Structures are given as structure tokens and as C-alpha cells.
Short mmCIF file of N, CA and C in Angstrom, two decimals:
data_model
loop_
_atom_site.label_atom_id
_atom_site.label_comp_id
_atom_site.label_asym_id
_atom_site.label_seq_id
_atom_site.Cartn_x
_atom_site.Cartn_y
_atom_site.Cartn_z
N MET A 1 52.29 43.07 13.87
CA MET A 1 50.98 42.49 14.08
C MET A 1 50.70 41.49 12.96
N ASN A 2 50.15 40.35 13.33
CA ASN A 2 49.75 39.33 12.37
C ASN A 2 48.34 38.87 12.67
N ILE A 3 47.68 38.36 11.64
CA ILE A 3 46.31 37.89 11.77
C ILE A 3 46.23 36.48 11.21
N ALA A 4 45.60 35.57 11.95
CA ALA A 4 45.39 34.20 11.46
C ALA A 4 43.92 33.86 11.62
N TYR A 5 43.37 33.27 10.56
CA TYR A 5 41.99 32.79 10.60
C TYR A 5 42.02 31.28 10.51
N PHE A 6 41.49 30.60 11.52
CA PHE A 6 41.43 29.14 11.57
C PHE A 6 40.05 28.73 11.08
N LYS A 7 40.02 28.34 9.80
CA LYS A 7 38.76 28.07 9.12
C LYS A 7 37.95 26.96 9.78
N ASP A 8 38.61 25.87 10.18
CA ASP A 8 37.89 24.74 10.75
C ASP A 8 37.24 25.06 12.09
N MET A 9 37.78 26.03 12.82
CA MET A 9 37.22 26.44 14.11
C MET A 9 36.46 27.76 14.01
N ASP A 10 36.50 28.41 12.83
CA ASP A 10 35.91 29.73 12.63
C ASP A 10 36.39 30.70 13.71
N SER A 11 37.71 30.71 13.89
CA SER A 11 38.33 31.50 14.93
C SER A 11 39.37 32.44 14.30
N LEU A 12 39.34 33.69 14.70
CA LEU A 12 40.28 34.70 14.21
C LEU A 12 41.22 35.06 15.35
N TYR A 13 42.53 35.06 15.08
CA TYR A 13 43.48 35.46 16.11
C TYR A 13 44.28 36.65 15.60
N ILE A 14 44.28 37.71 16.36
CA ILE A 14 45.04 38.91 16.04
C ILE A 14 46.22 38.98 17.02
N GLU A 15 47.42 38.79 16.48
CA GLU A 15 48.62 38.84 17.32
C GLU A 15 49.13 40.27 17.31
N ILE A 16 49.10 40.89 18.46
CA ILE A 16 49.55 42.27 18.59
C ILE A 16 51.05 42.31 18.89
N SER A 17 51.50 41.36 19.70
CA SER A 17 52.91 41.24 20.05
C SER A 17 53.28 39.76 19.99
N PRO A 18 54.49 39.42 19.53
CA PRO A 18 54.86 38.01 19.38
C PRO A 18 55.15 37.27 20.69
N GLU A 19 55.09 37.97 21.81
CA GLU A 19 55.40 37.30 23.08
C GLU A 19 54.28 36.36 23.51
N ASN A 20 54.64 35.35 24.28
CA ASN A 20 53.66 34.40 24.79
C ASN A 20 52.81 35.04 25.87
N PRO A 21 51.49 34.82 25.83
CA PRO A 21 50.64 35.41 26.87
C PRO A 21 50.84 34.73 28.21
N ASP A 22 50.69 35.50 29.26
CA ASP A 22 50.78 34.98 30.63
C ASP A 22 49.43 34.43 31.08
N HIS A 23 48.36 35.11 30.66
CA HIS A 23 47.01 34.68 31.02
C HIS A 23 46.02 35.29 30.03
N SER A 24 44.79 34.85 30.11
CA SER A 24 43.76 35.37 29.21
C SER A 24 42.52 35.77 29.98
N TRP A 25 41.71 36.60 29.33
CA TRP A 25 40.49 37.11 29.95
C TRP A 25 39.41 37.21 28.88
N GLU A 26 38.25 36.62 29.16
CA GLU A 26 37.14 36.71 28.21
C GLU A 26 36.44 38.05 28.43
N ALA A 27 36.74 39.00 27.55
CA ALA A 27 36.22 40.36 27.67
C ALA A 27 34.73 40.41 27.36
N HIS A 28 34.29 39.55 26.48
CA HIS A 28 32.89 39.47 26.06
C HIS A 28 32.70 38.05 25.54
N GLU A 29 31.50 37.57 25.50
CA GLU A 29 31.26 36.22 25.01
C GLU A 29 31.88 36.05 23.62
N GLY A 30 32.82 35.10 23.51
CA GLY A 30 33.47 34.82 22.24
C GLY A 30 34.66 35.69 21.91
N ILE A 31 35.02 36.62 22.80
CA ILE A 31 36.19 37.48 22.58
C ILE A 31 37.12 37.35 23.77
N VAL A 32 38.30 36.81 23.50
CA VAL A 32 39.27 36.54 24.56
C VAL A 32 40.52 37.39 24.33
N LEU A 33 40.93 38.11 25.36
CA LEU A 33 42.15 38.90 25.30
C LEU A 33 43.27 38.10 25.94
N ASN A 34 44.38 37.96 25.24
CA ASN A 34 45.58 37.32 25.80
C ASN A 34 46.47 38.42 26.33
N LEU A 35 46.86 38.29 27.58
CA LEU A 35 47.58 39.36 28.27
C LEU A 35 48.97 38.94 28.70
N SER A 36 49.88 39.90 28.71
CA SER A 36 51.23 39.66 29.22
C SER A 36 51.17 39.69 30.75
N ALA A 37 52.28 39.35 31.38
CA ALA A 37 52.34 39.35 32.86
C ALA A 37 52.03 40.72 33.43
N ASP A 38 52.39 41.79 32.71
CA ASP A 38 52.13 43.14 33.21
C ASP A 38 50.81 43.73 32.71
N GLY A 39 49.95 42.88 32.10
CA GLY A 39 48.60 43.31 31.74
C GLY A 39 48.42 43.89 30.35
N ARG A 40 49.48 43.89 29.51
CA ARG A 40 49.34 44.38 28.14
C ARG A 40 48.65 43.34 27.27
N VAL A 41 47.82 43.80 26.35
CA VAL A 41 47.16 42.89 25.41
C VAL A 41 48.19 42.47 24.35
N VAL A 42 48.43 41.15 24.24
CA VAL A 42 49.37 40.65 23.24
C VAL A 42 48.66 39.92 22.11
N GLY A 43 47.37 39.61 22.31
CA GLY A 43 46.61 38.94 21.26
C GLY A 43 45.12 38.98 21.56
N ILE A 44 44.33 38.85 20.51
CA ILE A 44 42.87 38.85 20.63
C ILE A 44 42.34 37.66 19.85
N GLU A 45 41.52 36.84 20.50
CA GLU A 45 40.86 35.71 19.85
C GLU A 45 39.40 36.05 19.66
N ILE A 46 38.87 35.81 18.47
CA ILE A 46 37.45 36.03 18.19
C ILE A 46 36.86 34.72 17.71
N GLU A 47 36.00 34.13 18.54
CA GLU A 47 35.32 32.88 18.18
C GLU A 47 34.13 33.21 17.29
N LYS A 48 33.76 32.26 16.44
CA LYS A 48 32.67 32.45 15.47
C LYS A 48 32.90 33.73 14.68
N ALA A 49 34.13 33.87 14.20
CA ALA A 49 34.56 35.10 13.54
C ALA A 49 33.74 35.46 12.31
N SER A 50 33.30 34.45 11.57
CA SER A 50 32.53 34.76 10.35
C SER A 50 31.19 35.39 10.67
N LEU A 51 30.70 35.19 11.88
CA LEU A 51 29.45 35.81 12.30
C LEU A 51 29.69 37.21 12.87
N ALA A 52 30.90 37.42 13.39
CA ALA A 52 31.20 38.68 14.07
C ALA A 52 31.77 39.77 13.16
N THR A 53 32.35 39.36 12.02
CA THR A 53 33.01 40.32 11.15
C THR A 53 32.97 39.85 9.70
N ASN A 54 33.20 40.76 8.80
CA ASN A 54 33.30 40.44 7.37
C ASN A 54 34.75 40.03 7.11
N LEU A 55 34.99 38.74 6.95
CA LEU A 55 36.35 38.24 6.78
C LEU A 55 36.98 38.66 5.46
N ASP A 56 36.18 39.04 4.47
CA ASP A 56 36.73 39.50 3.20
C ASP A 56 37.55 40.77 3.35
N ILE A 57 37.28 41.54 4.38
CA ILE A 57 38.02 42.79 4.58
C ILE A 57 39.49 42.52 4.88
N LEU A 58 39.81 41.29 5.32
CA LEU A 58 41.20 40.95 5.61
C LEU A 58 42.05 40.89 4.35
N LYS A 59 41.43 40.74 3.20
CA LYS A 59 42.15 40.55 1.95
C LYS A 59 42.40 41.85 1.19
N ILE A 60 42.02 42.99 1.76
CA ILE A 60 42.18 44.25 1.06
C ILE A 60 43.07 45.21 1.83
N GLY A 61 43.48 46.23 1.18
CA GLY A 61 44.26 47.27 1.84
C GLY A 61 45.74 46.97 1.85
N ASP A 62 46.48 47.82 2.51
CA ASP A 62 47.93 47.71 2.59
C ASP A 62 48.36 47.28 3.98
N PHE A 63 47.74 46.23 4.50
CA PHE A 63 48.08 45.75 5.84
C PHE A 63 49.54 45.33 5.87
N PRO A 64 50.35 45.90 6.77
CA PRO A 64 51.79 45.63 6.76
C PRO A 64 52.18 44.28 7.36
N GLY A 65 51.29 43.64 8.07
CA GLY A 65 51.61 42.35 8.69
C GLY A 65 51.25 41.19 7.79
N GLN A 66 51.25 40.01 8.37
CA GLN A 66 50.92 38.80 7.63
C GLN A 66 49.52 38.34 7.97
N ILE A 67 48.76 37.94 6.96
CA ILE A 67 47.43 37.40 7.15
C ILE A 67 47.47 35.96 6.67
N GLU A 68 47.09 35.04 7.54
CA GLU A 68 47.14 33.63 7.20
C GLU A 68 45.78 32.99 7.42
N ILE A 69 45.30 32.26 6.42
CA ILE A 69 44.05 31.52 6.55
C ILE A 69 44.45 30.05 6.66
N ILE A 70 44.12 29.44 7.78
CA ILE A 70 44.54 28.08 8.07
C ILE A 70 43.35 27.15 7.95
N ASP A 71 43.50 26.15 7.10
CA ASP A 71 42.44 25.18 6.83
C ASP A 71 43.05 23.79 6.97
N LYS A 72 42.34 22.87 7.62
CA LYS A 72 42.86 21.51 7.78
C LYS A 72 43.14 20.86 6.42
N LYS A 73 42.41 21.24 5.39
CA LYS A 73 42.55 20.63 4.07
C LYS A 73 43.82 21.09 3.36
N THR A 74 44.35 22.24 3.78
CA THR A 74 45.57 22.77 3.16
C THR A 74 46.57 23.05 4.26
N SER A 75 47.77 23.34 3.89
CA SER A 75 48.79 23.65 4.89
C SER A 75 48.72 25.10 5.34
N GLY A 76 47.78 25.86 4.79
CA GLY A 76 47.66 27.28 5.14
C GLY A 76 48.08 28.12 3.97
N SER A 77 47.39 29.22 3.77
CA SER A 77 47.76 30.12 2.69
C SER A 77 47.94 31.51 3.24
N THR A 78 48.94 32.18 2.73
CA THR A 78 49.23 33.54 3.19
C THR A 78 48.76 34.52 2.15
N HIS A 79 48.09 35.57 2.60
CA HIS A 79 47.59 36.60 1.70
C HIS A 79 48.32 37.89 1.96
#
């Protein structure tokens, strides 16, 4: 699992599986589930992420995956 935060769009993407999604479904306003052909969730997009969650929590703990904050001003930084 990997997490990417796109600062310029204020969008958080949680990649559950590295496979490409077959289709997507807006589960709730601003929350889109990316699904495989057989209906498994392979990713979750959260729009207006800074309003929906405390983004500082991404920088703590022993998260085993990669967390990337992507900003147009930089090439991206990995935490």
C-alpha cells in the first residue's frame, strides 16, 4: 500500500493494490473508489483531503508503505 498527497489539487490517493483500475465509483461526494474488473478496491481518492482528514497523521507511525507528497514546486518528497 502506498499513499500520495497531491498538494496542488488537495487530493489524497491511497493505493491498495498496484494494478490499474478497471472503473471507478464515487462512494460519497469527494470520495472515489477505484475498482478492479472483478470489483476489488485497488485505490481510494479523497478530494479536498485537507478538509477531510488531518494530513499530519501521515508523517507518524511505522507505516510500511511509501508516503509521497507531490507539489508542483518540487519534484515530490518521500516521507
